[in-house]
Amino acid sequence: KNQVEQSPQSLIILEGKNCTLQCNYTVSPFSNLRWYKQDTGRGPVSLTIMTFSENTKSNGRYTATLDADTKQSSLHITASQLSDSASYICVVSDRGSTLGRLYFGRGTQLTVWP
Amino acid sequence: EADIYQTPRYLVIGTGKKITLECSQTMGHDKMYWYQQDPGMELHLIHYSYGVNSTEKGDLSSESTVSRIRTEHFPLTLESARPSHTSQYLCASSIGGSSGSRSSYNEQFFGPGTRLTVL
């Protein structure tokens, strides 16, 4: 069964601190992995996308890593800001269908305190 | 910011009412999707469309129906709303294309969502 598991479920950090969010997946055949940021009451917005051959991708203060062998990914946020408070969702796409089906994790709810 | 819009953003209605959630995109995308998301839970695909006059049911069974008469428009309808339909509904779109091409990255752009509450 194709699944995406994220940890921790929730995280509270102080402004300016760094944090790392984890994602494990069992989706096969693998196509790509994305991290989305979803603000409360809004739709998800893409942060990074990585294919099988990529093991790191940065977008400003966000850096995602991918280990396709162990089927693990992480999202590292540096120098956190209050605006980083959101749910971060790991999404894996398979190559087994023309739809390019997406498998969503439940997200990590990050809260940044001043 | 993606050019995909949803209306209404919030809706509170009584049981038994018929409702239509609107979704429009101006990017000319062939593929469109409807997801349902409950608090703290993952998104579940309830409907998708490959293009005009194409609609399919997703992974999660839903009593809603959809139509795709125009490329840019993908409305979702509930004929008789019930409290169990209370949820957030997210619309998304992506460019078309065959598997193996760059478009198979299937980058989906999401609308802001409609928060539906059925009393």
Short mmCIF file of C-alpha atoms in Angstrom, two decimals:
data_model
loop_
_atom_site.label_atom_id
_atom_site.label_comp_id
_atom_site.label_asym_id
_atom_site.label_seq_id
_atom_site.Cartn_x
_atom_site.Cartn_y
_atom_site.Cartn_z
CA LYS A 1 0.00 0.00 0.00
CA ASN A 2 1.34 3.39 -0.99
CA GLN A 3 1.76 5.57 2.07
CA VAL A 4 3.41 8.76 3.24
CA GLU A 5 4.20 9.19 6.94
CA GLN A 6 5.36 12.45 8.49
CA SER A 7 6.90 13.29 11.85
CA PRO A 8 6.56 14.98 14.15
CA GLN A 9 2.82 15.57 14.01
CA SER A 10 3.33 19.01 15.55
CA LEU A 11 6.28 21.16 16.53
CA ILE A 12 6.73 24.41 18.44
CA ILE A 13 9.93 26.41 18.09
CA LEU A 14 11.12 29.91 18.95
CA GLU A 15 11.62 32.51 16.29
CA GLY A 16 15.11 32.38 14.82
CA LYS A 17 15.65 28.69 15.56
CA ASN A 18 16.12 25.94 13.00
CA CYS A 19 14.02 22.81 12.66
CA THR A 20 13.82 19.63 10.58
CA LEU A 21 10.68 17.82 9.49
CA GLN A 22 10.70 14.18 8.40
CA CYS A 23 8.88 12.22 5.72
CA ASN A 24 8.98 8.46 5.04
CA TYR A 25 7.19 6.95 2.08
CA THR A 26 6.44 3.59 0.52
CA VAL A 27 5.12 4.87 -2.82
CA SER A 28 6.31 2.83 -5.78
CA PRO A 29 7.20 3.31 -8.55
CA PHE A 30 8.52 6.66 -7.37
CA SER A 31 8.33 9.73 -9.59
CA ASN A 32 8.96 12.78 -7.43
CA LEU A 33 8.55 14.20 -3.95
CA ARG A 34 7.28 17.63 -3.03
CA TRP A 35 7.02 19.64 0.11
CA TYR A 36 4.04 21.95 0.38
CA LYS A 37 3.32 24.71 2.88
CA GLN A 38 -0.31 25.14 3.86
CA ASP A 39 -1.36 28.17 5.86
CA THR A 40 -4.49 27.82 7.97
CA GLY A 41 -7.58 28.11 5.81
CA ARG A 42 -5.58 28.21 2.57
CA GLY A 43 -4.59 25.78 -0.16
CA PRO A 44 -1.13 24.15 -0.20
CA VAL A 45 1.69 26.00 -1.94
CA SER A 46 4.66 24.12 -3.38
CA LEU A 47 8.07 24.74 -1.73
CA THR A 48 10.33 22.19 -3.43
CA ILE A 49 10.14 19.28 -5.83
CA MET A 50 12.75 16.52 -6.19
CA THR A 51 13.05 13.66 -8.62
CA PHE A 52 14.80 10.33 -8.09
CA SER A 53 18.20 11.70 -9.10
CA GLU A 54 18.13 14.74 -6.84
CA ASN A 55 19.13 14.51 -3.19
CA THR A 56 18.82 18.14 -2.14
CA LYS A 57 16.89 21.21 -3.20
CA SER A 58 16.77 24.65 -1.63
CA ASN A 59 14.21 27.43 -1.74
CA GLY A 60 15.38 30.34 0.36
CA ARG A 61 15.43 29.25 4.00
CA TYR A 62 13.89 25.89 3.09
CA THR A 63 16.16 22.96 2.20
CA ALA A 64 14.73 19.57 1.30
CA THR A 65 16.72 16.34 1.11
CA LEU A 66 15.81 13.03 -0.46
CA ASP A 67 17.26 9.56 0.07
CA ALA A 68 15.54 7.42 -2.56
CA ASP A 69 17.24 4.27 -1.26
CA THR A 70 15.77 4.53 2.22
CA LYS A 71 12.67 6.36 0.94
CA GLN A 72 13.12 9.24 3.34
CA SER A 73 12.98 12.99 2.94
CA SER A 74 13.48 15.91 5.27
CA LEU A 75 12.66 19.59 5.16
CA HIS A 76 15.03 21.87 7.05
CA ILE A 77 13.96 25.40 7.93
CA THR A 78 16.67 27.81 9.00
CA ALA A 79 16.27 31.01 11.01
CA SER A 80 12.53 30.47 11.45
CA GLN A 81 10.12 33.37 11.22
CA LEU A 82 6.62 33.85 12.60
CA SER A 83 5.28 33.51 9.06
CA ASP A 84 6.66 29.97 8.91
CA SER A 85 3.81 28.87 11.18
CA ALA A 86 1.84 26.50 8.96
CA SER A 87 1.31 22.87 8.11
CA TYR A 88 4.08 21.32 6.00
CA ILE A 89 2.90 18.49 3.80
CA CYS A 90 5.04 15.85 2.12
CA VAL A 91 3.57 14.67 -1.19
CA VAL A 92 4.87 11.78 -3.28
CA SER A 93 3.92 11.13 -6.89
CA ASP A 94 4.00 7.72 -8.54
CA ARG A 95 4.88 6.86 -12.10
CA GLY A 96 2.42 4.02 -12.39
CA SER A 97 -0.53 5.87 -13.85
CA THR A 98 -1.20 8.52 -16.46
CA LEU A 99 -2.81 10.60 -13.73
CA GLY A 100 0.48 10.79 -11.82
CA ARG A 101 -1.34 10.07 -8.60
CA LEU A 102 -0.28 12.09 -5.56
CA TYR A 103 0.00 10.59 -2.10
CA PHE A 104 -0.27 13.06 0.74
CA GLY A 105 1.10 12.92 4.26
CA ARG A 106 -0.95 14.33 7.12
CA GLY A 107 1.48 17.18 7.57
CA THR A 108 3.55 18.57 10.40
CA GLN A 109 1.93 21.53 12.13
CA LEU A 110 4.72 24.01 12.86
CA THR A 111 4.19 26.89 15.28
CA VAL A 112 6.83 29.58 15.61
CA TRP A 113 6.66 31.63 18.81
CA PRO A 114 8.18 35.09 19.21
CA GLU B 1 0.49 32.96 -6.68
CA ALA B 2 -1.43 30.42 -8.76
CA ASP B 3 -4.39 31.62 -10.83
CA ILE B 4 -6.97 29.26 -9.44
CA TYR B 5 -10.01 30.51 -7.63
CA GLN B 6 -12.68 29.01 -5.43
CA THR B 7 -15.98 30.44 -4.27
CA PRO B 8 -17.40 30.70 -1.77
CA ARG B 9 -14.51 30.65 0.69
CA TYR B 10 -16.84 29.82 3.58
CA LEU B 11 -20.35 28.34 3.50
CA VAL B 12 -22.70 27.44 6.33
CA ILE B 13 -25.93 25.77 5.27
CA GLY B 14 -28.71 23.60 6.62
CA THR B 15 -29.19 19.89 6.02
CA GLY B 16 -30.87 18.97 2.76
CA LYS B 17 -29.80 22.03 0.79
CA LYS B 18 -28.30 21.75 -2.68
CA ILE B 19 -24.97 23.51 -3.05
CA THR B 20 -22.40 24.09 -5.76
CA LEU B 21 -18.78 24.88 -5.01
CA GLU B 22 -17.12 26.82 -7.80
CA CYS B 23 -13.57 26.38 -9.07
CA SER B 24 -11.97 28.25 -11.94
CA GLN B 25 -8.44 28.44 -13.27
CA THR B 26 -6.97 30.78 -15.87
CA MET B 27 -3.80 28.80 -16.60
CA GLY B 28 -5.32 26.70 -19.40
CA HIS B 29 -4.60 23.50 -17.48
CA ASP B 30 -6.18 20.31 -18.79
CA LYS B 31 -6.29 18.41 -15.50
CA MET B 32 -8.36 19.49 -12.55
CA TYR B 33 -8.98 17.90 -9.17
CA TRP B 34 -11.18 18.11 -6.10
CA TYR B 35 -9.82 17.12 -2.71
CA GLN B 36 -11.47 16.83 0.68
CA GLN B 37 -9.47 17.63 3.79
CA ASP B 38 -10.46 17.31 7.43
CA PRO B 39 -8.43 19.05 10.19
CA GLY B 40 -5.10 17.35 10.83
CA MET B 41 -5.73 14.81 8.10
CA GLU B 42 -4.29 14.25 4.64
CA LEU B 43 -5.96 15.41 1.46
CA HIS B 44 -8.19 12.83 -0.19
CA LEU B 45 -8.90 12.92 -3.92
CA ILE B 46 -12.65 12.79 -4.57
CA HIS B 47 -12.91 13.78 -8.25
CA TYR B 48 -10.63 14.54 -11.16
CA SER B 49 -10.85 15.47 -14.81
CA TYR B 50 -8.45 15.00 -17.72
CA GLY B 51 -10.20 17.66 -19.77
CA VAL B 52 -13.52 18.86 -21.11
CA ASN B 53 -16.31 16.27 -20.76
CA SER B 54 -14.00 13.98 -18.77
CA THR B 55 -14.70 13.30 -15.09
CA GLU B 56 -13.66 10.44 -12.83
CA LYS B 57 -14.18 9.50 -9.21
CA GLY B 58 -11.15 9.62 -6.95
CA ASP B 59 -9.91 7.46 -4.12
CA LEU B 60 -12.40 8.64 -1.52
CA SER B 61 -16.04 7.87 -2.12
CA SER B 62 -18.09 11.04 -2.23
CA GLU B 63 -21.78 11.78 -2.73
CA SER B 64 -20.84 14.90 -4.66
CA THR B 65 -20.84 15.19 -8.45
CA VAL B 66 -18.71 17.28 -10.81
CA SER B 67 -18.90 18.54 -14.36
CA ARG B 68 -16.33 19.84 -16.86
CA ILE B 69 -18.08 21.71 -19.64
CA ARG B 70 -15.30 24.30 -20.03
CA THR B 71 -11.56 23.88 -19.58
CA GLU B 72 -11.34 26.58 -16.95
CA HIS B 73 -14.33 25.58 -14.85
CA PHE B 74 -14.80 22.52 -12.60
CA PRO B 75 -17.76 22.92 -10.23
CA LEU B 76 -18.66 20.43 -7.50
CA THR B 77 -22.29 19.86 -6.51
CA LEU B 78 -23.95 18.31 -3.49
CA GLU B 79 -27.61 17.59 -4.19
CA SER B 80 -28.57 17.24 -0.53
CA ALA B 81 -26.01 18.36 2.02
CA ARG B 82 -25.60 16.50 5.32
CA PRO B 83 -23.53 17.20 8.43
CA SER B 84 -21.11 14.44 7.34
CA HIS B 85 -20.20 16.64 4.36
CA THR B 86 -18.71 19.25 6.68
CA SER B 87 -15.11 19.60 5.56
CA GLN B 88 -12.67 21.72 3.59
CA TYR B 89 -12.81 21.25 -0.17
CA LEU B 90 -9.73 22.09 -2.22
CA CYS B 91 -9.62 22.43 -5.98
CA ALA B 92 -6.38 22.02 -7.93
CA SER B 93 -5.21 21.99 -11.52
CA SER B 94 -2.18 20.80 -13.44
CA ILE B 95 -0.90 20.90 -17.00
CA GLY B 96 -1.72 17.91 -19.18
CA GLY B 97 0.79 15.69 -20.99
CA SER B 98 1.92 12.10 -21.20
CA SER B 99 3.84 10.18 -18.59
CA GLY B 100 7.60 10.55 -19.02
CA SER B 101 7.52 14.15 -20.16
CA ARG B 102 8.34 17.06 -17.90
CA SER B 103 4.64 17.60 -17.43
CA SER B 104 4.51 14.25 -15.69
CA TYR B 105 5.93 16.10 -12.67
CA ASN B 106 2.22 16.79 -12.30
CA GLU B 107 2.78 20.07 -10.48
CA GLN B 108 -0.61 20.77 -8.97
CA PHE B 109 -1.64 24.29 -8.12
CA PHE B 110 -4.24 24.62 -5.39
CA GLY B 111 -7.03 27.06 -4.85
CA PRO B 112 -7.64 28.65 -1.43
CA GLY B 113 -10.33 26.13 -0.53
CA THR B 114 -13.97 26.26 0.56
CA ARG B 115 -14.74 25.58 4.19
CA LEU B 116 -18.19 23.93 4.22
CA THR B 117 -20.24 23.54 7.39
CA VAL B 118 -23.56 21.70 7.24
CA LEU B 119 -25.78 22.16 10.28
#
